[in-house]
mmCIF file of C-alpha atoms and ligand atoms in Angstrom:
data_model
loop_
_atom_site.group_PDB
_atom_site.id
_atom_site.type_symbol
_atom_site.label_atom_id
_atom_site.label_comp_id
_atom_site.label_asym_id
_atom_site.label_seq_id
_atom_site.Cartn_x
_atom_site.Cartn_y
_atom_site.Cartn_z
ATOM 1 C CA MET A 1 -46.131 -7.634 19.700
ATOM 2 C CA ALA A 2 -49.743 -8.347 20.682
ATOM 3 C CA GLU A 3 -51.784 -5.192 20.588
ATOM 4 C CA THR A 4 -52.720 -5.454 24.265
ATOM 5 C CA GLN A 5 -49.147 -5.735 25.592
ATOM 6 C CA ASP A 6 -47.748 -2.486 24.265
ATOM 7 C CA LYS A 7 -49.440 0.627 25.633
ATOM 8 C CA ASN A 8 -48.631 2.536 22.450
ATOM 9 C CA ARG A 9 -49.945 -0.113 20.077
ATOM 10 C CA VAL A 10 -52.906 1.278 18.108
ATOM 11 C CA VAL A 11 -55.526 -1.151 16.833
ATOM 12 C CA ILE A 12 -56.353 -0.641 13.162
ATOM 13 C CA PHE A 13 -60.045 -1.271 12.547
ATOM 14 C CA ASP A 14 -60.584 -1.274 8.821
ATOM 15 C CA THR A 15 -64.042 -0.304 7.589
ATOM 16 C CA THR A 16 -63.337 -0.141 3.838
ATOM 17 C CA LEU A 17 -65.856 -2.932 3.281
ATOM 18 C CA ARG A 18 -68.570 -1.303 5.420
ATOM 19 C CA ASP A 19 -68.431 2.515 5.800
ATOM 20 C CA GLY A 20 -66.268 2.759 2.686
ATOM 21 C CA GLU A 21 -68.484 0.533 0.641
ATOM 22 C CA GLN A 22 -71.672 2.347 1.621
ATOM 23 C CA SER A 23 -70.750 5.496 -0.341
ATOM 24 C CA PRO A 24 -71.625 6.358 -3.959
ATOM 25 C CA GLY A 25 -69.523 4.570 -6.561
ATOM 26 C CA CYS A 26 -67.963 2.258 -3.969
ATOM 27 C CA SER A 27 -70.263 -0.723 -3.827
ATOM 28 C CA MET A 28 -68.559 -4.076 -4.252
ATOM 29 C CA ASN A 29 -70.008 -7.503 -4.888
ATOM 30 C CA VAL A 30 -69.221 -10.470 -2.647
ATOM 31 C CA PRO A 31 -66.279 -11.864 -4.709
ATOM 32 C CA GLU A 32 -64.734 -8.374 -4.829
ATOM 33 C CA LYS A 33 -65.189 -7.925 -1.079
ATOM 34 C CA LEU A 34 -63.574 -11.293 -0.507
ATOM 35 C CA ARG A 35 -60.528 -10.462 -2.620
ATOM 36 C CA MET A 36 -60.259 -7.119 -0.856
ATOM 37 C CA ALA A 37 -60.563 -8.862 2.531
ATOM 38 C CA HIS A 38 -57.602 -11.090 1.662
ATOM 39 C CA LYS A 39 -55.575 -8.017 0.749
ATOM 40 C CA LEU A 40 -56.525 -6.259 4.008
ATOM 41 C CA ALA A 41 -55.531 -9.334 5.990
ATOM 42 C CA GLU A 42 -52.191 -9.382 4.182
ATOM 43 C CA LEU A 43 -51.814 -5.685 4.977
ATOM 44 C CA GLY A 44 -52.171 -6.577 8.645
ATOM 45 C CA VAL A 45 -55.351 -4.825 9.775
ATOM 46 C CA ASP A 46 -56.378 -5.953 13.261
ATOM 47 C CA ILE A 47 -60.127 -5.925 12.687
ATOM 48 C CA LEU A 48 -61.947 -6.133 9.430
ATOM 49 C CA GLU A 49 -65.493 -4.725 9.397
ATOM 50 C CA ALA A 50 -67.044 -6.668 6.550
ATOM 51 C CA GLY A 51 -70.567 -5.243 6.403
ATOM 52 C CA PHE A 52 -73.917 -4.391 7.953
ATOM 53 C CA PRO A 53 -75.767 -7.723 7.750
ATOM 54 C CA ILE A 54 -79.313 -6.405 8.321
ATOM 55 C CA ALA A 55 -78.899 -3.903 5.452
ATOM 56 C CA SER A 56 -79.059 -6.439 2.607
ATOM 57 C CA GLU A 57 -78.604 -10.076 1.651
ATOM 58 C CA GLY A 58 -75.359 -9.051 -0.057
ATOM 59 C CA ASP A 59 -73.987 -7.548 3.144
ATOM 60 C CA PHE A 60 -75.018 -10.598 5.143
ATOM 61 C CA GLU A 61 -73.343 -12.860 2.589
ATOM 62 C CA ALA A 62 -70.190 -10.717 2.528
ATOM 63 C CA VAL A 63 -69.760 -10.902 6.318
ATOM 64 C CA ARG A 64 -70.417 -14.623 6.316
ATOM 65 C CA SER A 65 -68.031 -15.305 3.420
ATOM 66 C CA VAL A 66 -65.227 -13.190 4.899
ATOM 67 C CA ALA A 67 -65.678 -14.914 8.281
ATOM 68 C CA ASN A 68 -65.664 -18.283 6.547
ATOM 69 C CA GLU A 69 -62.680 -17.707 4.320
ATOM 70 C CA LEU A 70 -60.448 -15.825 6.767
ATOM 71 C CA PRO A 71 -61.174 -17.537 10.096
ATOM 72 C CA TRP A 72 -57.942 -16.298 11.702
ATOM 73 C CA VAL A 73 -58.957 -12.652 11.174
ATOM 74 C CA ARG A 74 -61.050 -10.693 13.650
ATOM 75 C CA VAL A 75 -64.199 -9.902 11.663
ATOM 76 C CA ALA A 76 -66.734 -7.268 12.726
ATOM 77 C CA ALA A 77 -70.353 -6.838 11.686
ATOM 78 C CA LEU A 78 -72.396 -3.690 12.247
ATOM 79 C CA ALA A 79 -75.803 -3.650 13.942
ATOM 80 C CA ARG A 80 -78.093 -0.873 15.121
ATOM 81 C CA SER A 81 -78.895 -1.137 18.825
ATOM 82 C CA CYS A 82 -81.942 -3.365 18.448
ATOM 83 C CA THR A 83 -82.642 -7.075 18.771
ATOM 84 C CA LEU A 84 -83.118 -7.984 15.101
ATOM 85 C CA ASP A 85 -79.953 -6.231 13.966
ATOM 86 C CA VAL A 86 -77.806 -7.794 16.667
ATOM 87 C CA GLN A 87 -79.207 -11.263 15.966
ATOM 88 C CA ARG A 88 -78.617 -10.834 12.235
ATOM 89 C CA ALA A 89 -75.024 -9.705 12.830
ATOM 90 C CA ALA A 90 -74.443 -12.672 15.144
ATOM 91 C CA SER A 91 -75.841 -15.057 12.581
ATOM 92 C CA ALA A 92 -73.645 -13.650 9.772
ATOM 93 C CA LEU A 93 -70.624 -13.991 12.066
ATOM 94 C CA GLU A 94 -71.310 -17.629 12.950
ATOM 95 C CA PRO A 95 -68.328 -19.010 10.954
ATOM 96 C CA ALA A 96 -65.921 -16.492 12.547
ATOM 97 C CA ARG A 97 -63.448 -17.720 15.114
ATOM 98 C CA ARG A 98 -62.960 -14.176 16.401
ATOM 99 C CA PRO A 99 -66.284 -12.372 15.863
ATOM 100 C CA ARG A 100 -66.924 -8.778 16.920
ATOM 101 C CA ILE A 101 -70.437 -7.343 17.063
ATOM 102 C CA HIS A 102 -70.368 -3.592 16.544
ATOM 103 C CA THR A 103 -73.587 -2.020 17.709
ATOM 104 C CA PHE A 104 -74.442 1.678 17.472
ATOM 105 C CA ILE A 105 -77.057 4.277 18.251
ATOM 106 C CA ALA A 106 -76.955 8.052 17.919
ATOM 107 C CA THR A 107 -76.507 10.036 21.120
ATOM 108 C CA SER A 108 -76.619 13.708 20.050
ATOM 109 C CA ASP A 109 -79.761 15.718 20.774
ATOM 110 C CA ILE A 110 -80.045 16.607 17.068
ATOM 111 C CA HIS A 111 -80.259 12.918 16.152
ATOM 112 C CA LEU A 112 -82.494 12.058 19.105
ATOM 113 C CA GLU A 113 -85.000 14.802 18.327
ATOM 114 C CA PHE A 114 -85.156 14.690 14.525
ATOM 115 C CA LYS A 115 -84.093 11.178 13.543
ATOM 116 C CA LEU A 116 -84.809 8.769 16.379
ATOM 117 C CA LYS A 117 -87.550 10.700 18.218
ATOM 118 C CA LYS A 118 -86.363 9.117 21.454
ATOM 119 C CA SER A 119 -85.417 10.466 24.859
ATOM 120 C CA ARG A 120 -81.883 10.273 26.235
ATOM 121 C CA GLN A 121 -83.057 7.676 28.761
ATOM 122 C CA GLN A 122 -84.547 5.485 26.013
ATOM 123 C CA VAL A 123 -81.337 5.630 23.974
ATOM 124 C CA LEU A 124 -79.263 4.779 27.037
ATOM 125 C CA GLU A 125 -81.441 1.747 27.773
ATOM 126 C CA GLU A 126 -81.435 0.532 24.149
ATOM 127 C CA ALA A 127 -77.661 0.889 23.927
ATOM 128 C CA CYS A 128 -77.134 -1.216 27.061
ATOM 129 C CA ALA A 129 -79.709 -3.811 26.024
ATOM 130 C CA ALA A 130 -78.035 -4.227 22.620
ATOM 131 C CA VAL A 131 -74.606 -4.627 24.215
ATOM 132 C CA GLU A 132 -75.957 -7.197 26.688
ATOM 133 C CA LEU A 133 -77.603 -9.139 23.873
ATOM 134 C CA ALA A 134 -74.438 -8.998 21.740
ATOM 135 C CA ARG A 135 -72.427 -10.335 24.694
ATOM 136 C CA GLN A 136 -74.552 -13.483 24.584
ATOM 137 C CA PHE A 137 -72.944 -14.237 21.206
ATOM 138 C CA THR A 138 -69.388 -12.999 21.680
ATOM 139 C CA ASP A 139 -66.999 -11.542 24.265
ATOM 140 C CA ASP A 140 -65.874 -8.928 21.757
ATOM 141 C CA VAL A 141 -68.505 -6.181 21.618
ATOM 142 C CA GLU A 142 -68.007 -2.663 20.356
ATOM 143 C CA PHE A 143 -70.459 0.133 21.010
ATOM 144 C CA SER A 144 -70.517 3.330 18.908
ATOM 145 C CA ALA A 145 -72.194 6.531 20.054
ATOM 146 C CA GLU A 146 -73.091 7.937 16.649
ATOM 147 C CA ASP A 147 -72.525 11.708 16.359
ATOM 148 C CA ALA A 148 -70.536 11.589 19.604
ATOM 149 C CA THR A 149 -68.757 14.865 18.879
ATOM 150 C CA ARG A 150 -72.066 16.785 18.870
ATOM 151 C CA THR A 151 -73.343 14.994 21.978
ATOM 152 C CA ASP A 152 -73.572 16.623 25.396
ATOM 153 C CA TYR A 153 -70.362 15.433 27.099
ATOM 154 C CA ASP A 154 -72.000 14.622 30.470
ATOM 155 C CA TYR A 155 -74.573 12.441 28.743
ATOM 156 C CA LEU A 156 -71.898 10.864 26.537
ATOM 157 C CA GLU A 157 -69.902 9.938 29.621
ATOM 158 C CA GLN A 158 -73.009 8.425 31.199
ATOM 159 C CA VAL A 159 -73.602 6.304 28.062
ATOM 160 C CA THR A 160 -69.919 5.335 27.845
ATOM 161 C CA ARG A 161 -69.814 4.135 31.455
ATOM 162 C CA ALA A 162 -73.149 2.317 31.110
ATOM 163 C CA VAL A 163 -72.248 0.373 27.946
ATOM 164 C CA VAL A 164 -68.944 -0.693 29.457
ATOM 165 C CA ALA A 165 -70.796 -1.904 32.562
ATOM 166 C CA ALA A 166 -73.162 -3.758 30.197
ATOM 167 C CA GLY A 167 -70.193 -5.557 28.584
ATOM 168 C CA ALA A 168 -68.781 -3.398 25.772
ATOM 169 C CA THR A 169 -65.049 -3.966 25.390
ATOM 170 C CA THR A 170 -64.519 -1.113 22.928
ATOM 171 C CA VAL A 171 -66.335 2.227 22.928
ATOM 172 C CA ASN A 172 -66.137 4.175 19.697
ATOM 173 C CA LEU A 173 -66.785 7.925 19.714
ATOM 174 C CA PRO A 174 -67.308 8.891 16.091
ATOM 175 C CA ASP A 175 -67.031 12.316 14.572
ATOM 176 C CA THR A 176 -69.861 11.230 12.309
ATOM 177 C CA VAL A 177 -70.261 14.500 10.415
ATOM 178 C CA GLY A 178 -66.599 15.514 10.386
ATOM 179 C CA PHE A 179 -67.351 18.543 12.555
ATOM 180 C CA SER A 180 -64.709 18.352 15.247
ATOM 181 C CA VAL A 181 -61.245 19.908 15.331
ATOM 182 C CA PRO A 182 -58.166 18.235 16.832
ATOM 183 C CA GLN A 183 -57.874 20.133 20.134
ATOM 184 C CA GLU A 184 -61.597 19.763 20.850
ATOM 185 C CA TYR A 185 -61.684 16.059 19.958
ATOM 186 C CA ALA A 186 -58.650 15.454 22.177
ATOM 187 C CA ILE A 187 -60.520 16.922 25.172
ATOM 188 C CA LEU A 188 -63.512 14.653 24.559
ATOM 189 C CA ILE A 189 -61.328 11.559 24.131
ATOM 190 C CA ASP A 190 -59.209 12.348 27.186
ATOM 191 C CA ARG A 191 -62.359 12.578 29.314
ATOM 192 C CA MET A 192 -63.770 9.253 28.071
ATOM 193 C CA VAL A 193 -60.403 7.464 28.378
ATOM 194 C CA LYS A 194 -60.278 8.565 32.026
ATOM 195 C CA ALA A 195 -63.892 7.469 32.545
ATOM 196 C CA VAL A 196 -63.295 3.888 31.356
ATOM 197 C CA GLY A 197 -59.736 3.419 32.614
ATOM 198 C CA ASP A 198 -58.448 0.044 31.507
ATOM 199 C CA THR A 199 -61.892 -1.573 31.367
ATOM 200 C CA ALA A 200 -62.358 -0.784 27.651
ATOM 201 C CA ILE A 201 -60.535 0.569 24.619
ATOM 202 C CA ILE A 202 -61.604 3.982 23.380
ATOM 203 C CA SER A 203 -61.870 4.089 19.596
ATOM 204 C CA VAL A 204 -62.158 6.909 17.086
ATOM 205 C CA HIS A 205 -63.949 7.091 13.768
ATOM 206 C CA CYS A 206 -63.513 10.379 11.910
ATOM 207 C CA HIS A 207 -65.172 11.631 8.768
ATOM 208 C CA ASP A 208 -63.383 14.079 6.525
ATOM 209 C CA ASP A 209 -65.967 16.805 5.891
ATOM 210 C CA LEU A 210 -63.495 19.510 6.927
ATOM 211 C CA GLY A 211 -60.440 17.600 5.731
ATOM 212 C CA LEU A 212 -59.509 16.876 9.358
ATOM 213 C CA ALA A 213 -60.169 13.157 9.670
ATOM 214 C CA THR A 214 -56.510 12.152 9.897
ATOM 215 C CA ALA A 215 -55.548 15.075 12.167
ATOM 216 C CA ASN A 216 -58.506 14.342 14.459
ATOM 217 C CA SER A 217 -57.683 10.633 14.636
ATOM 218 C CA ILE A 218 -54.070 11.393 15.542
ATOM 219 C CA ALA A 219 -55.107 13.951 18.182
ATOM 220 C CA ALA A 220 -57.398 11.302 19.665
ATOM 221 C CA VAL A 221 -54.581 8.766 19.862
ATOM 222 C CA VAL A 222 -52.340 11.311 21.577
ATOM 223 C CA ALA A 223 -55.205 11.804 24.064
ATOM 224 C CA GLY A 224 -55.387 8.073 24.793
ATOM 225 C CA ALA A 225 -57.583 6.415 22.150
ATOM 226 C CA ARG A 226 -56.120 3.077 21.044
ATOM 227 C CA GLN A 227 -58.265 2.090 18.095
ATOM 228 C CA ILE A 228 -58.599 3.977 14.820
ATOM 229 C CA GLU A 229 -61.390 3.193 12.381
ATOM 230 C CA CYS A 230 -60.256 3.983 8.862
ATOM 231 C CA THR A 231 -60.445 2.986 5.213
ATOM 232 C CA ILE A 232 -58.105 2.470 2.282
ATOM 233 C CA ASN A 233 -57.862 5.645 0.163
ATOM 234 C CA GLY A 234 -60.077 7.322 2.799
ATOM 235 C CA ILE A 235 -63.288 6.208 1.090
ATOM 236 C CA GLY A 236 -66.539 6.453 3.034
ATOM 237 C CA GLU A 237 -69.729 8.439 3.546
ATOM 238 C CA ARG A 238 -69.660 11.932 1.931
ATOM 239 C CA ALA A 239 -66.053 13.243 2.104
ATOM 240 C CA GLY A 240 -64.910 9.862 3.392
ATOM 241 C CA ASN A 241 -63.214 8.442 6.480
ATOM 242 C CA CYS A 242 -59.754 8.791 7.935
ATOM 243 C CA ALA A 243 -57.342 7.227 5.402
ATOM 244 C CA LEU A 244 -55.592 4.155 6.813
ATOM 245 C CA GLU A 245 -52.395 4.829 4.856
ATOM 246 C CA GLU A 246 -52.148 8.376 6.233
ATOM 247 C CA VAL A 247 -52.323 7.570 9.950
ATOM 248 C CA VAL A 248 -50.076 4.559 9.604
ATOM 249 C CA MET A 249 -47.396 6.501 7.726
ATOM 250 C CA ALA A 250 -47.686 9.488 10.071
ATOM 251 C CA PHE A 251 -46.850 7.164 12.991
ATOM 252 C CA ARG A 252 -43.892 5.749 11.058
ATOM 253 C CA VAL A 253 -42.414 8.849 9.506
ATOM 254 C CA ARG A 254 -42.927 11.023 12.612
ATOM 255 C CA HIS A 255 -42.298 8.381 15.240
ATOM 256 C CA ASP A 256 -40.232 11.009 17.084
ATOM 257 C CA GLN A 257 -43.420 13.001 17.706
ATOM 258 C CA LEU A 258 -45.967 10.181 17.519
ATOM 259 C CA PRO A 259 -44.446 7.108 19.206
ATOM 260 C CA TYR A 260 -47.275 4.752 18.248
ATOM 261 C CA THR A 261 -47.170 1.454 16.408
ATOM 262 C CA THR A 262 -49.635 -0.565 14.347
ATOM 263 C CA GLY A 263 -49.566 -4.067 12.904
ATOM 264 C CA ILE A 264 -49.635 -2.765 9.329
ATOM 265 C CA HIS A 265 -47.068 -4.068 6.822
ATOM 266 C CA ALA A 266 -46.453 -0.838 4.929
ATOM 267 C CA GLN A 267 -45.217 -2.529 1.755
ATOM 268 C CA HIS A 268 -48.825 -3.609 1.119
ATOM 269 C CA LEU A 269 -50.289 -0.088 1.326
ATOM 270 C CA TYR A 270 -49.980 0.810 -2.337
ATOM 271 C CA PRO A 271 -51.079 -2.640 -3.613
ATOM 272 C CA ALA A 272 -54.164 -2.437 -1.342
ATOM 273 C CA SER A 273 -55.002 1.028 -2.650
ATOM 274 C CA LYS A 274 -54.621 -0.210 -6.209
ATOM 275 C CA LEU A 275 -56.815 -3.248 -5.721
ATOM 276 C CA LEU A 276 -59.560 -1.097 -4.246
ATOM 277 C CA THR A 277 -59.299 1.263 -7.222
ATOM 278 C CA GLU A 278 -59.938 -1.697 -9.505
ATOM 279 C CA TYR A 279 -63.175 -2.508 -7.741
ATOM 280 C CA ILE A 280 -64.758 0.895 -7.227
ATOM 281 C CA ALA A 281 -65.635 3.763 -9.546
ATOM 282 C CA PHE A 282 -62.750 6.068 -8.688
ATOM 283 C CA GLY A 283 -59.154 6.046 -7.515
ATOM 284 C CA PRO A 284 -57.506 8.381 -5.035
ATOM 285 C CA GLN A 285 -57.177 11.995 -6.211
ATOM 286 C CA PRO A 286 -53.789 12.439 -7.997
ATOM 287 C CA ASN A 287 -52.383 14.588 -5.178
ATOM 288 C CA LYS A 288 -53.686 12.273 -2.420
ATOM 289 C CA ALA A 289 -51.101 11.755 0.339
ATOM 290 C CA ILE A 290 -49.178 8.447 0.228
ATOM 291 C CA VAL A 291 -51.076 6.677 -2.572
ATOM 292 C CA GLY A 292 -51.952 9.414 -5.129
ATOM 293 C CA LEU A 293 -50.278 9.167 -8.527
ATOM 294 C CA ASN A 294 -48.426 12.429 -7.953
ATOM 295 C CA ALA A 295 -47.488 11.712 -4.345
ATOM 296 C CA PHE A 296 -43.913 10.979 -5.434
ATOM 297 C CA ALA A 297 -43.737 12.963 -8.693
ATOM 298 C CA HIS A 298 -41.299 15.863 -8.874
ATOM 299 C CA GLU A 299 -42.194 18.368 -11.554
ATOM 300 C CA ALA A 300 -40.548 21.715 -10.747
ATOM 301 C CA GLY A 301 -36.964 22.102 -12.018
ATOM 302 C CA ILE A 302 -35.577 23.096 -8.609
ATOM 303 C CA HIS A 303 -37.243 20.109 -7.002
ATOM 304 C CA GLN A 304 -36.001 17.725 -9.695
ATOM 305 C CA ASP A 305 -32.484 19.081 -9.331
ATOM 306 C CA GLY A 306 -32.492 18.594 -5.548
ATOM 307 C CA TYR A 307 -34.143 15.192 -5.802
ATOM 308 C CA LEU A 308 -31.547 13.947 -8.300
ATOM 309 C CA LYS A 309 -28.733 15.081 -6.022
ATOM 310 C CA ASN A 310 -30.279 13.519 -2.936
ATOM 311 C CA LYS A 311 -33.796 12.082 -2.709
ATOM 312 C CA SER A 312 -34.237 13.216 0.882
ATOM 313 C CA THR A 313 -34.296 16.861 -0.255
ATOM 314 C CA TYR A 314 -37.882 16.440 -1.395
ATOM 315 C CA GLU A 315 -38.972 12.937 -0.388
ATOM 316 C CA ILE A 316 -39.880 11.972 3.172
ATOM 317 C CA ILE A 317 -40.987 8.425 2.334
ATOM 318 C CA ASP A 318 -39.190 5.877 0.199
ATOM 319 C CA PRO A 319 -41.888 4.894 -2.322
ATOM 320 C CA LYS A 320 -40.555 1.317 -2.318
ATOM 321 C CA SER A 321 -41.351 1.059 1.398
ATOM 322 C CA ILE A 322 -45.069 1.337 0.669
ATOM 323 C CA GLY A 323 -44.974 -1.043 -2.283
ATOM 324 C CA ILE A 324 -44.604 1.355 -5.217
ATOM 325 C CA PRO A 325 -42.515 -0.358 -7.882
ATOM 326 C CA GLU A 326 -39.443 1.542 -9.080
ATOM 327 C CA GLY A 327 -39.021 3.340 -12.398
ATOM 328 C CA ARG A 328 -40.658 6.514 -13.648
ATOM 329 C CA LEU A 329 -40.691 7.302 -17.339
ATOM 330 C CA VAL A 330 -42.659 9.939 -19.203
ATOM 331 C CA LEU A 331 -44.259 8.251 -22.172
ATOM 332 C CA GLY A 332 -45.100 9.819 -25.516
ATOM 333 C CA LYS A 333 -45.930 8.496 -28.976
ATOM 334 C CA HIS A 334 -42.335 7.510 -29.641
ATOM 335 C CA SER A 335 -42.181 5.308 -26.576
ATOM 336 C CA GLY A 336 -42.095 1.656 -27.473
ATOM 337 C CA ARG A 337 -43.849 -1.356 -26.052
ATOM 338 C CA HIS A 338 -40.933 -2.058 -23.759
ATOM 339 C CA ALA A 339 -41.282 1.303 -22.011
ATOM 340 C CA LEU A 340 -45.040 0.875 -21.850
ATOM 341 C CA ARG A 341 -44.699 -2.560 -20.278
ATOM 342 C CA SER A 342 -42.349 -1.198 -17.658
ATOM 343 C CA LYS A 343 -44.742 1.705 -16.971
ATOM 344 C CA CYS A 344 -47.576 -0.796 -16.439
ATOM 345 C CA GLU A 345 -45.373 -2.646 -13.971
ATOM 346 C CA HIS A 346 -44.494 0.592 -12.230
ATOM 347 C CA LEU A 347 -48.185 1.365 -11.870
ATOM 348 C CA GLY A 348 -48.573 -2.060 -10.295
ATOM 349 C CA TYR A 349 -50.097 -3.961 -13.216
ATOM 350 C CA PRO A 350 -47.656 -6.364 -14.859
ATOM 351 C CA VAL A 351 -49.189 -7.288 -18.222
ATOM 352 C CA SER A 352 -49.030 -10.354 -20.453
ATOM 353 C CA LYS A 353 -48.140 -10.029 -24.152
ATOM 354 C CA GLU A 354 -51.835 -10.099 -25.136
ATOM 355 C CA GLU A 355 -52.729 -7.516 -22.491
ATOM 356 C CA LEU A 356 -49.859 -5.310 -23.623
ATOM 357 C CA ASP A 357 -51.317 -5.316 -27.161
ATOM 358 C CA VAL A 358 -54.631 -3.996 -25.810
ATOM 359 C CA VAL A 359 -52.964 -1.375 -23.609
ATOM 360 C CA TYR A 360 -50.661 -0.300 -26.461
ATOM 361 C CA LYS A 361 -53.623 0.288 -28.792
ATOM 362 C CA GLY A 362 -55.320 2.571 -26.218
ATOM 363 C CA PHE A 363 -52.019 4.274 -25.481
ATOM 364 C CA ILE A 364 -51.260 5.084 -29.144
ATOM 365 C CA GLU A 365 -54.760 6.527 -29.616
ATOM 366 C CA ILE A 366 -54.047 9.045 -26.837
ATOM 367 C CA ALA A 367 -50.416 9.609 -27.851
ATOM 368 C CA ASP A 368 -51.515 10.539 -31.385
ATOM 369 C CA ARG A 369 -53.570 13.392 -29.934
ATOM 370 C CA LYS A 370 -51.216 14.619 -27.181
ATOM 371 C CA LYS A 371 -47.519 15.058 -26.528
ATOM 372 C CA ASN A 372 -47.324 13.059 -23.310
ATOM 373 C CA VAL A 373 -49.549 10.338 -21.959
ATOM 374 C CA SER A 374 -50.064 10.696 -18.216
ATOM 375 C CA ASP A 375 -49.868 7.906 -15.665
ATOM 376 C CA GLN A 376 -53.549 8.450 -14.995
ATOM 377 C CA GLU A 377 -54.440 7.865 -18.625
ATOM 378 C CA ILE A 378 -52.423 4.651 -18.718
ATOM 379 C CA LEU A 379 -53.958 3.601 -15.417
ATOM 380 C CA ALA A 380 -57.433 4.241 -16.854
ATOM 381 C CA ILE A 381 -56.645 1.934 -19.813
ATOM 382 C CA LEU A 382 -55.349 -0.733 -17.414
ATOM 383 C CA LEU A 383 -58.380 -0.484 -15.144
ATOM 384 C CA THR A 384 -60.760 -0.812 -18.108
ATOM 385 C CA LEU A 385 -58.838 -3.869 -19.252
ATOM 386 C CA LYS A 386 -58.899 -5.411 -15.754
ATOM 387 C CA ALA A 387 -62.639 -4.704 -15.403
ATOM 388 C CA SER A 388 -63.402 -6.416 -18.712
ATOM 389 C CA GLU A 389 -61.233 -9.408 -17.749
ATOM 390 C CA ARG A 390 -63.030 -9.631 -14.406
ATOM 391 C CA MET A 391 -66.418 -9.481 -16.085
ATOM 392 C CA LYS A 392 -65.420 -12.351 -18.366
ATOM 393 C CA THR A 393 -64.244 -14.454 -15.392
ATOM 394 C CA ASP A 394 -67.361 -13.705 -13.316
ATOM 395 C CA THR A 395 -69.639 -14.556 -16.277
ATOM 396 C CA ALA A 396 -67.755 -17.801 -16.850
ATOM 397 C CA VAL A 397 -68.048 -18.705 -13.132
ATOM 398 C CA ALA A 398 -71.767 -17.802 -13.051
ATOM 399 C CA GLY A 399 -72.332 -19.858 -16.217
ATOM 400 C CA GLY A 400 -70.654 -22.828 -14.512
HETATM 401 O O1 LIG B 1 -69.909 7.620 11.166
HETATM 402 C C1 LIG B 1 -70.434 6.909 12.046
HETATM 403 O O2 LIG B 1 -70.902 7.383 13.097
HETATM 404 C C2 LIG B 1 -70.510 5.465 11.798
HETATM 405 C C3 LIG B 1 -70.916 4.605 12.940
HETATM 406 C C4 LIG B 1 -71.904 3.573 12.529
HETATM 407 C C5 LIG B 1 -69.696 3.979 13.554
HETATM 408 O O3 LIG B 1 -70.173 5.012 10.733
HETATM 409 ZN ZN1 LIG B 2 -68.889 6.495 9.619
#
């Protein structure tokens, strides 16, 4: 169902390629961003924020290439609230059929005094001017009040109303420093939802500094927000952003309490997480909800016993439903190539005969030293292999 027809449909705004990418160890080159963009489109995200075009040539190129190669997808580009940024975003988005300009400026007194050195009135005027300019390029304009959760609420409401009057169709109220707590964020969102009525969508963008990004995003949706900004594996500035897979699965598994829907095809969640892990310097922590390696591992005897009798004793999600291939074997030095091949498949990396030889060599080196070889160790061998294969392909392409 179209996201505008169903009042409980939540728009998923993916910022893996922008906020996610701008954190240490997460930078991706243009071909990697493009492959990731295809995966996100397959996953069913509603809006794909592909970069911050004024920040670098690479970002500009990434936005342009994503817009070019996936014209049916709604592509967003970030811009500070100033003329040059907005023009640069518009230019990067030229090939897009459904472009969104996402312009932002900080609104909290802390940011105004120490970072921007601007008055509230100046910020208000610049925000509106940027939205008006962006509207000359597209009907789809999002405004973000950076550090909204530490902004004076009366002033924030004034800015929210003004940018909507200036043409913003989505107003995002980020918890930029991950400072808010669910009940407080819900009050803020409820107030802004009432202020805009049905003239704009209220969006949320939560950072995870206190480990509350998912809880805050859900509280905001319950209070009336209808767009969540999130990333695969929760990557992003500092402690990261709200993890896409967590909110989506919370809405599915606890639909009785959270009757919201998204356009996400859950069977692509794990493959998307895996692809991202190939491109950046780290994967999700092993105990990460939904996509961590241990998220469906049962170690304790009592748990294993219950699980073997009936999976629902200890499993609330069928791993297959999020794209995790079946089959879990503990491998040691007596495990043969056949078991190793099936483990690679289970981890999401089917291997050719030649690749299996490489993986087997690395596996035996570890198995000679230890009793069991963990999934993480096998995954590390696979990721190294994939990285070296990618390097060879990229060098061949660059060499013509
Ligand atoms: O965290 C933040 O405030 C942001 C904005 C640019 C949306 O990333
Ligand atoms: Zn952010």
